[in-house]
Short mmCIF file of C-alpha atoms in Angstrom, two decimals:
data_model
loop_
_atom_site.label_atom_id
_atom_site.label_comp_id
_atom_site.label_asym_id
_atom_site.label_seq_id
_atom_site.Cartn_x
_atom_site.Cartn_y
_atom_site.Cartn_z
CA MET A 1 78.74 37.41 35.46
CA ALA A 2 78.08 33.80 33.08
CA VAL A 3 79.32 32.74 29.62
CA PRO A 4 77.96 35.19 26.86
CA SER A 5 74.70 34.35 25.35
CA ALA A 6 75.49 33.23 21.84
CA PRO A 7 74.97 29.03 23.24
CA GLU A 8 76.64 27.41 19.63
CA SER A 9 80.32 29.00 19.99
CA SER A 10 80.41 29.37 24.14
CA LEU A 11 79.17 25.46 24.27
CA LEU A 12 81.72 24.75 22.69
CA SER A 13 84.63 26.86 23.90
CA LEU A 14 83.35 25.78 27.07
CA LEU A 15 84.22 21.77 26.00
CA TYR A 16 87.40 22.84 24.50
CA ARG A 17 88.52 24.27 28.32
CA SER A 18 87.02 21.54 29.91
CA TYR A 19 87.59 19.07 28.11
CA PRO A 20 90.78 18.99 26.31
CA THR A 21 91.76 15.47 25.78
CA ALA A 22 88.71 14.08 24.94
CA VAL A 23 87.68 17.67 22.87
CA SER A 24 89.98 18.39 20.02
CA PRO A 25 90.77 22.52 20.16
CA ASP A 26 90.41 21.95 16.51
CA ALA A 27 87.50 21.03 16.33
CA THR A 28 84.69 23.24 14.39
CA GLU A 29 81.72 20.83 15.43
CA LEU A 30 81.26 19.15 17.40
CA ASP A 31 78.82 15.67 17.45
CA LEU A 32 77.18 16.37 20.61
CA LEU A 33 74.95 13.26 20.68
CA HIS A 34 77.80 11.12 20.97
CA ALA A 35 80.25 13.05 23.48
CA SER A 36 79.47 12.25 26.41
CA SER A 37 80.70 8.66 25.96
CA LYS A 38 84.11 10.59 25.10
CA ILE A 39 84.04 13.62 27.83
CA PHE A 40 82.07 10.96 30.65
CA PRO A 41 84.25 7.57 30.04
CA GLU A 42 83.43 6.36 33.50
CA THR A 43 79.91 6.98 33.19
CA THR A 44 77.90 3.43 31.61
CA LEU A 45 74.79 5.55 29.56
CA SER A 46 71.69 3.13 28.52
CA VAL A 47 69.66 3.27 25.86
CA GLU A 48 67.62 4.75 28.01
CA ASP A 49 69.41 7.35 28.35
CA GLN A 50 70.30 8.42 25.33
CA ALA A 51 67.24 8.05 24.09
CA ALA A 52 67.18 10.85 26.74
CA ILE A 53 70.02 12.23 26.38
CA LYS A 54 68.84 13.54 22.54
CA GLN A 55 65.49 14.52 23.53
CA TRP A 56 66.85 16.96 25.97
CA LEU A 57 69.70 18.51 23.53
CA ALA A 58 67.05 18.45 21.12
CA THR A 59 64.46 20.60 23.14
CA ASN A 60 67.93 22.47 24.47
CA ALA A 61 67.64 23.71 20.71
CA GLY A 62 64.09 24.45 20.88
CA LEU A 63 64.40 26.74 23.24
CA GLN A 64 67.44 28.50 21.57
CA THR A 65 65.31 29.10 19.20
CA ALA A 66 61.64 29.85 20.89
CA LEU A 67 64.70 32.74 22.92
CA SER A 68 66.05 33.86 19.23
CA LYS A 69 62.32 34.71 18.04
CA ASP A 70 60.99 35.78 21.46
CA GLU A 71 57.69 33.34 21.19
CA LYS A 72 57.72 34.10 25.06
CA SER A 73 54.54 30.57 25.38
CA VAL A 74 56.77 28.38 23.65
CA VAL A 75 59.38 29.48 26.42
CA ASP A 76 58.31 29.43 28.90
CA SER A 77 55.97 26.38 28.51
CA ILE A 78 60.28 23.92 27.76
CA LEU A 79 61.52 26.31 30.56
CA ALA A 80 58.09 25.06 33.05
CA GLN A 81 58.44 21.39 31.78
CA LEU A 82 62.01 21.84 32.68
CA ASN A 83 61.49 22.59 36.08
CA THR A 84 59.56 19.74 36.63
CA HIS A 85 62.59 17.71 36.17
CA LEU A 86 65.20 18.46 38.50
CA ALA A 87 62.58 18.45 40.86
CA THR A 88 63.10 14.62 41.35
CA ARG A 89 66.52 14.82 39.90
CA THR A 90 69.84 15.91 40.74
CA THR A 91 70.82 15.69 36.44
CA LEU A 92 69.09 15.76 33.54
CA LEU A 93 69.81 11.84 33.56
CA GLY A 94 68.99 11.77 37.36
CA THR A 95 72.52 11.11 38.80
CA LYS A 96 74.77 10.82 35.71
CA PRO A 97 76.62 13.16 33.92
CA SER A 98 76.14 13.91 30.34
CA VAL A 99 76.74 16.95 27.43
CA ALA A 100 72.69 17.86 27.73
CA ASP A 101 73.35 19.16 31.18
CA VAL A 102 76.38 21.45 29.54
CA ALA A 103 74.26 22.59 26.32
CA VAL A 104 71.22 23.64 29.24
CA TYR A 105 73.99 25.20 31.38
CA ALA A 106 74.93 27.10 28.41
CA GLN A 107 72.12 27.68 27.33
CA LEU A 108 70.40 28.98 30.28
CA GLY A 109 73.37 30.28 32.50
CA PRO A 110 73.03 33.64 30.91
CA LEU A 111 69.57 33.46 30.92
CA VAL A 112 68.99 32.44 34.85
CA GLU A 113 72.09 35.48 35.53
CA LYS A 114 69.55 37.82 34.42
CA TRP A 115 66.46 36.92 36.54
CA THR A 116 65.39 38.47 39.71
CA PRO A 117 65.37 36.79 42.59
CA GLU A 118 61.29 36.08 42.93
CA GLU A 119 62.33 34.52 38.98
CA ARG A 120 64.39 32.61 40.63
CA THR A 121 62.60 31.17 43.63
CA GLY A 122 60.01 33.54 44.05
CA GLU A 123 56.30 31.08 43.58
CA LYS A 124 56.69 31.10 41.05
CA GLY A 125 59.58 30.72 39.91
CA TYR A 126 62.21 28.82 39.13
CA HIS A 127 63.82 26.35 41.32
CA HIS A 128 64.55 24.20 40.43
CA ILE A 129 66.71 24.83 37.08
CA VAL A 130 68.72 27.75 39.06
CA ARG A 131 69.46 24.19 41.71
CA HIS A 132 71.12 23.10 37.83
CA VAL A 133 72.93 25.46 36.76
CA ASP A 134 74.46 26.04 39.86
CA PHE A 135 76.01 22.19 40.50
CA VAL A 136 76.66 22.11 37.08
CA GLN A 137 78.92 24.64 36.75
CA ASN A 138 80.16 24.20 40.15
CA SER A 139 80.16 20.25 40.71
CA ARG A 140 83.23 17.82 40.95
CA LEU A 141 81.23 15.55 38.53
CA PHE A 142 81.06 17.41 35.20
CA SER A 143 84.17 20.29 37.28
CA LEU A 144 83.60 22.80 33.94
CA GLN A 145 86.68 24.93 34.49
CA ILE A 146 85.15 27.86 34.30
CA PRO A 147 86.56 31.38 35.75
CA GLU A 148 85.03 32.78 39.03
CA GLU A 149 84.28 36.24 37.26
CA GLU A 150 82.21 34.23 34.07
CA LYS A 151 80.00 32.16 37.02
CA VAL A 152 75.83 32.68 37.47
CA LYS A 153 76.70 34.13 41.15
CA ILE A 154 74.11 32.46 42.86
CA ASP A 155 72.92 33.09 46.46
CA VAL A 156 71.91 29.66 47.38
CA THR A 157 70.18 31.57 50.88
CA ASP A 158 67.88 33.67 48.91
CA VAL A 159 64.56 31.04 48.75
CA ARG A 160 61.75 33.84 48.69
CA PHE A 161 59.27 30.64 48.61
CA VAL A 162 60.20 27.01 49.53
CA PRO A 163 57.99 24.34 47.25
CA LYS A 164 56.14 21.72 49.29
CA PRO A 165 59.52 18.60 47.30
CA VAL A 166 56.71 14.94 47.07
CA ASP A 167 58.28 12.39 48.03
CA PRO A 168 57.73 9.11 45.12
CA LYS A 169 57.03 7.02 47.79
CA GLU A 170 54.94 8.04 50.01
CA GLU A 171 52.91 9.01 47.10
CA LYS A 172 52.65 5.23 45.89
CA GLU A 173 51.25 3.86 48.93
CA ARG A 174 48.77 6.66 49.97
CA LYS A 175 47.79 5.90 45.85
CA LYS A 176 47.73 2.08 47.37
CA ARG A 177 46.13 2.20 50.52
CA GLU A 178 43.29 4.34 48.58
CA LYS A 179 42.83 1.24 46.03
CA ALA A 180 42.29 -0.63 47.96
CA ALA A 181 39.90 1.22 50.52
CA ALA A 182 37.36 1.79 46.76
CA GLN A 183 38.21 -2.29 46.91
CA ASN A 184 37.18 -3.23 49.89
CA PRO A 185 35.04 -1.08 51.81
CA GLU A 186 34.41 -3.26 54.36
CA ALA A 187 37.76 -2.88 55.54
CA GLY A 188 38.68 -1.15 57.67
CA LYS A 189 35.60 -0.51 59.86
CA PRO A 190 35.19 -0.73 63.70
CA LEU A 191 33.23 -3.45 64.88
CA VAL A 192 29.83 -3.28 66.03
CA VAL A 193 29.65 -4.32 70.09
CA GLY A 194 27.06 -6.77 69.60
CA GLN A 195 27.89 -7.64 66.21
CA GLY A 196 31.04 -10.17 67.41
CA LYS A 197 32.23 -13.29 68.50
CA PRO A 198 29.75 -14.72 71.59
CA GLU A 199 32.42 -13.59 74.66
CA LYS A 200 33.30 -16.80 76.96
CA ALA A 201 30.69 -17.61 80.02
CA ALA A 202 31.95 -15.70 82.71
CA LYS A 203 33.98 -17.30 86.17
CA GLY A 204 31.26 -18.26 89.34
CA PRO A 205 32.56 -16.42 92.42
CA GLU A 206 33.54 -20.07 92.87
CA GLU A 207 36.41 -19.57 90.74
CA ALA A 208 37.20 -15.88 90.96
CA GLY A 209 37.98 -15.70 94.21
CA ALA A 210 39.53 -18.80 94.57
CA ALA A 211 41.89 -16.59 91.72
CA GLY A 212 41.70 -13.59 94.11
CA ALA A 213 40.23 -11.79 91.59
CA PRO A 214 36.33 -9.88 92.18
CA PRO A 215 33.88 -11.34 90.30
CA LYS A 216 33.68 -11.08 86.77
CA THR A 217 29.77 -10.20 85.70
CA ASN A 218 28.34 -10.64 82.25
CA LYS A 219 27.48 -7.08 81.48
CA LYS A 220 29.99 -6.06 78.55
CA GLU A 221 31.36 -2.58 78.46
CA LYS A 222 31.40 -0.21 75.55
CA LYS A 223 34.71 0.31 74.07
CA GLU A 224 34.89 4.45 72.95
CA LYS A 225 35.54 4.08 69.49
CA LYS A 226 38.67 5.49 68.52
CA GLU A 227 38.75 8.25 65.71
CA LYS A 228 39.82 7.36 62.09
CA ALA A 229 42.39 10.01 60.73
CA PRO A 230 41.66 11.73 57.75
CA LYS A 231 42.79 9.98 54.74
CA PRO A 232 44.85 12.46 52.72
CA ALA A 233 43.21 14.61 50.22
CA PRO A 234 43.98 12.85 47.14
CA ALA A 235 46.81 15.24 44.66
CA PRO A 236 44.92 17.13 42.21
CA ALA A 237 44.60 15.64 39.19
CA ALA A 238 46.45 17.18 36.44
CA PRO A 239 44.02 19.76 34.45
CA PRO A 240 42.62 18.12 30.98
CA SER A 241 45.59 18.76 27.89
CA PRO A 242 46.36 18.13 24.44
CA SER A 243 49.86 17.38 25.69
CA LEU A 244 49.08 13.81 26.38
CA ILE A 245 48.95 13.39 23.18
CA ASP A 246 53.21 12.20 21.82
CA LEU A 247 53.24 14.35 18.94
CA ARG A 248 56.59 13.69 17.29
CA VAL A 249 58.30 14.25 13.41
CA GLY A 250 58.09 11.38 11.80
CA HIS A 251 59.95 10.52 8.47
CA ILE A 252 58.61 8.01 6.25
CA LEU A 253 61.92 5.97 4.94
CA ARG A 254 59.60 3.99 2.00
CA ALA A 255 55.60 3.37 1.73
CA ILE A 256 54.10 0.36 0.31
CA ASN A 257 50.65 -0.92 -0.58
CA HIS A 258 48.71 -2.75 2.03
CA PRO A 259 49.03 -6.63 0.84
CA ASN A 260 45.60 -6.93 2.03
CA ALA A 261 43.05 -4.24 2.09
CA ASP A 262 42.90 -2.11 -1.75
CA SER A 263 41.97 2.06 0.67
CA LEU A 264 45.36 0.81 3.00
CA TYR A 265 49.33 2.56 2.84
CA VAL A 266 51.87 0.12 5.10
CA SER A 267 54.59 3.11 5.27
CA THR A 268 58.46 2.63 7.75
CA ILE A 269 58.74 5.93 9.93
CA ASP A 270 61.29 6.72 11.63
CA CYS A 271 60.17 8.64 15.28
CA GLY A 272 63.09 8.64 16.78
CA ASP A 273 62.26 5.69 19.10
CA ALA A 274 65.37 4.39 21.21
CA PRO A 275 67.10 0.47 19.97
CA GLY A 276 64.54 -2.15 21.58
CA THR A 277 61.95 0.87 22.78
CA ASP A 278 57.86 -1.21 22.48
CA ASN A 279 56.66 -1.48 18.36
CA THR A 280 59.42 -0.88 16.89
CA SER A 281 61.58 -2.65 15.22
CA LEU A 282 65.38 -2.50 12.91
CA ASP A 283 65.57 -1.25 10.15
CA GLU A 284 67.79 -3.06 8.23
CA ALA A 285 68.68 -1.34 5.37
CA THR A 286 69.25 1.91 7.04
CA GLY A 287 70.59 1.38 10.34
CA LYS A 288 66.83 2.90 11.69
CA THR A 289 64.67 1.47 14.47
CA VAL A 290 61.22 2.04 12.69
CA ARG A 291 57.42 1.94 13.24
CA THR A 292 54.82 -0.37 10.84
CA VAL A 293 52.26 2.21 10.86
CA CYS A 294 49.30 1.33 8.47
CA SER A 295 46.66 4.16 6.79
CA GLY A 296 44.04 5.12 4.69
CA LEU A 297 45.46 7.29 2.06
CA ASN A 298 44.79 5.36 -0.85
CA GLY A 299 43.49 6.44 -2.93
CA LEU A 300 43.68 9.90 -1.02
CA ILE A 301 47.15 10.96 -0.88
CA PRO A 302 49.63 9.48 -5.07
CA LEU A 303 52.09 6.26 -2.81
CA GLU A 304 55.04 8.72 -4.69
CA GLU A 305 54.30 11.29 -2.04
CA MET A 306 54.56 9.01 0.50
CA GLN A 307 58.23 8.34 -0.19
CA ASN A 308 60.72 9.72 2.29
CA ARG A 309 59.63 12.74 3.29
CA LYS A 310 59.06 13.85 7.70
CA ILE A 311 55.36 14.36 8.46
CA VAL A 312 53.35 14.20 12.12
CA ALA A 313 53.89 11.42 13.85
CA VAL A 314 50.78 10.25 16.95
CA CYS A 315 53.22 7.90 18.51
CA ASN A 316 51.02 6.90 22.15
CA LEU A 317 48.17 5.48 20.70
CA LYS A 318 47.48 1.91 21.22
CA PRO A 319 48.85 -0.35 18.66
CA VAL A 320 46.81 -2.27 15.73
CA THR A 321 45.96 -4.65 13.84
CA MET A 322 44.86 -3.37 10.67
CA ARG A 323 43.53 -6.87 8.15
CA GLY A 324 47.02 -8.16 9.20
CA ILE A 325 49.65 -6.09 9.95
CA LYS A 326 49.95 -4.56 12.78
CA SER A 327 50.71 -0.33 13.14
CA CYS A 328 51.66 1.48 15.76
CA ALA A 329 51.24 5.25 15.36
CA MET A 330 49.31 7.39 13.07
CA VAL A 331 49.52 9.68 10.04
CA LEU A 332 48.44 13.32 10.79
CA ALA A 333 46.63 14.69 8.26
CA ALA A 334 43.81 17.33 8.07
CA SER A 335 40.51 17.12 5.45
CA PRO A 336 37.62 19.46 5.06
CA ARG A 337 34.72 19.80 7.90
CA VAL A 338 31.90 17.54 6.41
CA ALA A 339 28.29 17.72 7.72
CA GLU A 340 26.87 14.97 9.92
CA GLY A 341 26.21 11.77 8.24
CA GLU A 342 28.53 12.94 4.88
CA ASP A 343 31.37 10.47 3.93
CA SER A 344 34.19 12.09 6.24
CA HIS A 345 37.02 10.14 4.17
CA ALA A 346 35.68 11.98 0.81
CA GLY A 347 39.17 13.91 0.45
CA PRO A 348 40.73 15.44 -0.12
CA VAL A 349 43.89 14.72 1.88
CA GLU A 350 47.06 16.91 2.83
CA LEU A 351 49.27 15.37 4.99
CA VAL A 352 51.03 17.99 7.75
CA ASN A 353 53.91 19.41 7.59
CA PRO A 354 56.71 20.02 10.67
CA PRO A 355 58.55 23.12 10.01
CA ALA A 356 61.41 21.20 7.38
CA ASP A 357 65.36 21.08 9.65
CA ALA A 358 62.88 19.35 12.83
CA PRO A 359 64.37 15.85 12.99
CA ALA A 360 62.82 12.97 13.03
CA GLY A 361 61.84 12.59 16.94
CA THR A 362 61.23 15.46 17.70
CA ARG A 363 58.35 16.53 19.59
CA ILE A 364 55.15 18.52 18.73
CA GLY A 365 53.04 20.09 20.48
CA PHE A 366 50.78 22.90 20.60
CA GLU A 367 51.77 26.57 22.03
CA GLY A 368 49.97 27.50 24.37
CA TRP A 369 49.65 23.72 25.45
CA LEU A 370 53.04 22.36 25.87
CA GLU A 371 53.29 22.04 29.80
CA GLY A 372 54.09 18.35 30.89
CA GLU A 373 54.86 15.18 29.00
CA PRO A 374 52.20 12.90 26.95
CA GLU A 375 50.85 9.40 27.88
CA LYS A 376 53.33 6.43 27.87
CA VAL A 377 49.97 4.66 25.49
CA LEU A 378 46.14 6.12 25.59
CA ASN A 379 43.90 4.00 27.35
CA PRO A 380 41.27 3.34 24.19
CA LYS A 381 38.82 3.79 27.65
CA LYS A 382 39.69 7.09 28.65
CA LYS A 383 39.12 8.47 25.03
CA VAL A 384 41.46 10.81 25.26
CA TRP A 385 42.37 11.66 21.38
CA GLU A 386 38.61 11.88 20.81
CA THR A 387 38.33 14.10 23.59
CA PHE A 388 40.75 16.09 22.03
CA GLN A 389 41.03 16.50 18.13
CA PRO A 390 37.62 17.60 17.98
CA GLY A 391 39.96 20.26 18.96
CA PHE A 392 42.46 20.11 16.03
CA THR A 393 41.78 22.49 12.61
CA THR A 394 43.85 24.46 9.96
CA THR A 395 43.76 28.37 9.97
CA ASP A 396 43.38 31.11 7.56
CA ASP A 397 47.39 30.76 7.03
CA LEU A 398 46.89 26.85 6.03
CA GLU A 399 49.12 26.00 10.12
CA VAL A 400 47.36 23.72 12.12
CA ALA A 401 46.68 24.69 14.95
CA PHE A 402 44.72 23.57 19.10
CA GLU A 403 40.67 25.64 18.64
CA ALA A 404 39.83 25.37 22.62
CA SER A 405 36.08 26.93 22.43
CA ALA A 406 35.79 22.71 20.37
CA VAL A 407 36.17 21.15 23.57
CA PRO A 408 34.49 20.62 26.54
CA ALA A 409 37.04 19.14 28.71
CA VAL A 410 39.47 21.71 28.27
CA GLN A 411 36.69 25.18 29.05
CA GLY A 412 37.35 27.22 31.74
CA GLN A 413 41.62 27.01 31.87
CA GLU A 414 42.67 30.71 32.66
CA GLY A 415 45.76 30.99 30.28
CA LYS A 416 45.03 29.35 27.82
CA PRO A 417 45.01 30.89 24.17
CA ALA A 418 41.55 30.64 22.10
CA LEU A 419 44.22 29.28 19.31
CA GLY A 420 47.85 27.68 19.92
CA LYS A 421 49.98 27.08 16.75
CA LEU A 422 51.03 23.60 17.06
CA VAL A 423 54.89 24.08 16.84
CA ALA A 424 58.22 21.76 17.06
CA LEU A 425 59.75 22.15 20.10
CA THR A 426 63.27 23.03 18.31
CA GLY A 427 60.73 25.94 16.48
CA GLY A 428 58.91 26.22 13.64
CA VAL A 429 55.23 25.78 12.88
CA CYS A 430 53.02 22.87 11.71
CA THR A 431 51.34 23.42 7.98
CA VAL A 432 49.11 22.03 5.02
CA LYS A 433 49.31 22.86 1.63
CA SER A 434 45.90 24.62 0.64
CA LEU A 435 42.60 23.46 3.59
CA LYS A 436 41.68 25.72 5.12
CA GLY A 437 38.87 25.68 8.24
CA ALA A 438 39.88 21.39 7.71
CA THR A 439 39.58 19.05 10.40
CA VAL A 440 42.81 17.11 11.11
CA ARG A 441 43.31 13.95 12.38
#
């Protein structure tokens, strides 16, 4: 039987039992974010590893909240994201152990134990999550001190459906071949008989006889064309989704008037980035990694309301320079819908408020559209933001949501909600102060 489903207490208990030299039994709280280096001192963690641990701990906390509130769509989305991530990795970091693996195990162990064989390894099952749970509880890499009777019972031979593995190297080579073929369509075509290089004149009978070989003629023999092996079918493209947009909780540390533009503010925002991330800098006052963001809110929102507050930031738009200052994100705000030709920036404007307890960097997404990972940087030519933004709206309950009917690109996708609320993976809905039926951008 698995450890009890009380994630905080069961995780602490598990860590106390397993790593007594690293985790004091007298402690009542544990700094999970910095625990990996104490628990696994022989493992070297990079800046990217630390950022990944932070993100997975936040995701795990979001799963805990969704489970406690019985938010099935959020739970399913997080499980699908985790299962896909583990499809090509042994641990959450790839091969390195971390406290995030143990935290996810403590959370999911009781859940996996209740799953049916079909839910575990059926065609739509979470094969890789089940494998990860079994690996963490039994591997010497983690050396968890769990009595056999408390382990999740997993029959490794009971596999109802075997998903086809994706070979990253083969997939990369296939894409390279397709790209080359598209750029040079003439390459690889068979040589047409009669259009090749002229052959040398055949030797006369004397020469042929001297060589002891039958005389050659000028008649050319047609070569049989070899049938080309059919090209592998391209992998189906993922259906379009607003999850391509990297929405996160941001914490505005401070904001000032733009020195060269009356309509702009310049904000210093903590978006949860790891140190050294592109388009970030170190804030000397707080020691945090931050982004500089220009926003056209001057005159629409009082400057004092832009200080020391949480917002929702769009973090993967291509940076732009606005009147001499590089802006590396966008602050999400709501405003009334206007008729074509009217001033869309006339106001009023209200900032989108994330859940109050969601830390900076927490991923934000729309319920029913949380699958997959955001793109690192949105390609302006593909107009991803412009495609999905018309669906960003506010409801009569002042909640921010995605209205699928307003975005033709997502029409016809099965199982998708007509209206998906904007939620944090740690739990809670994003809201506005008073604007109903507004556009959000």
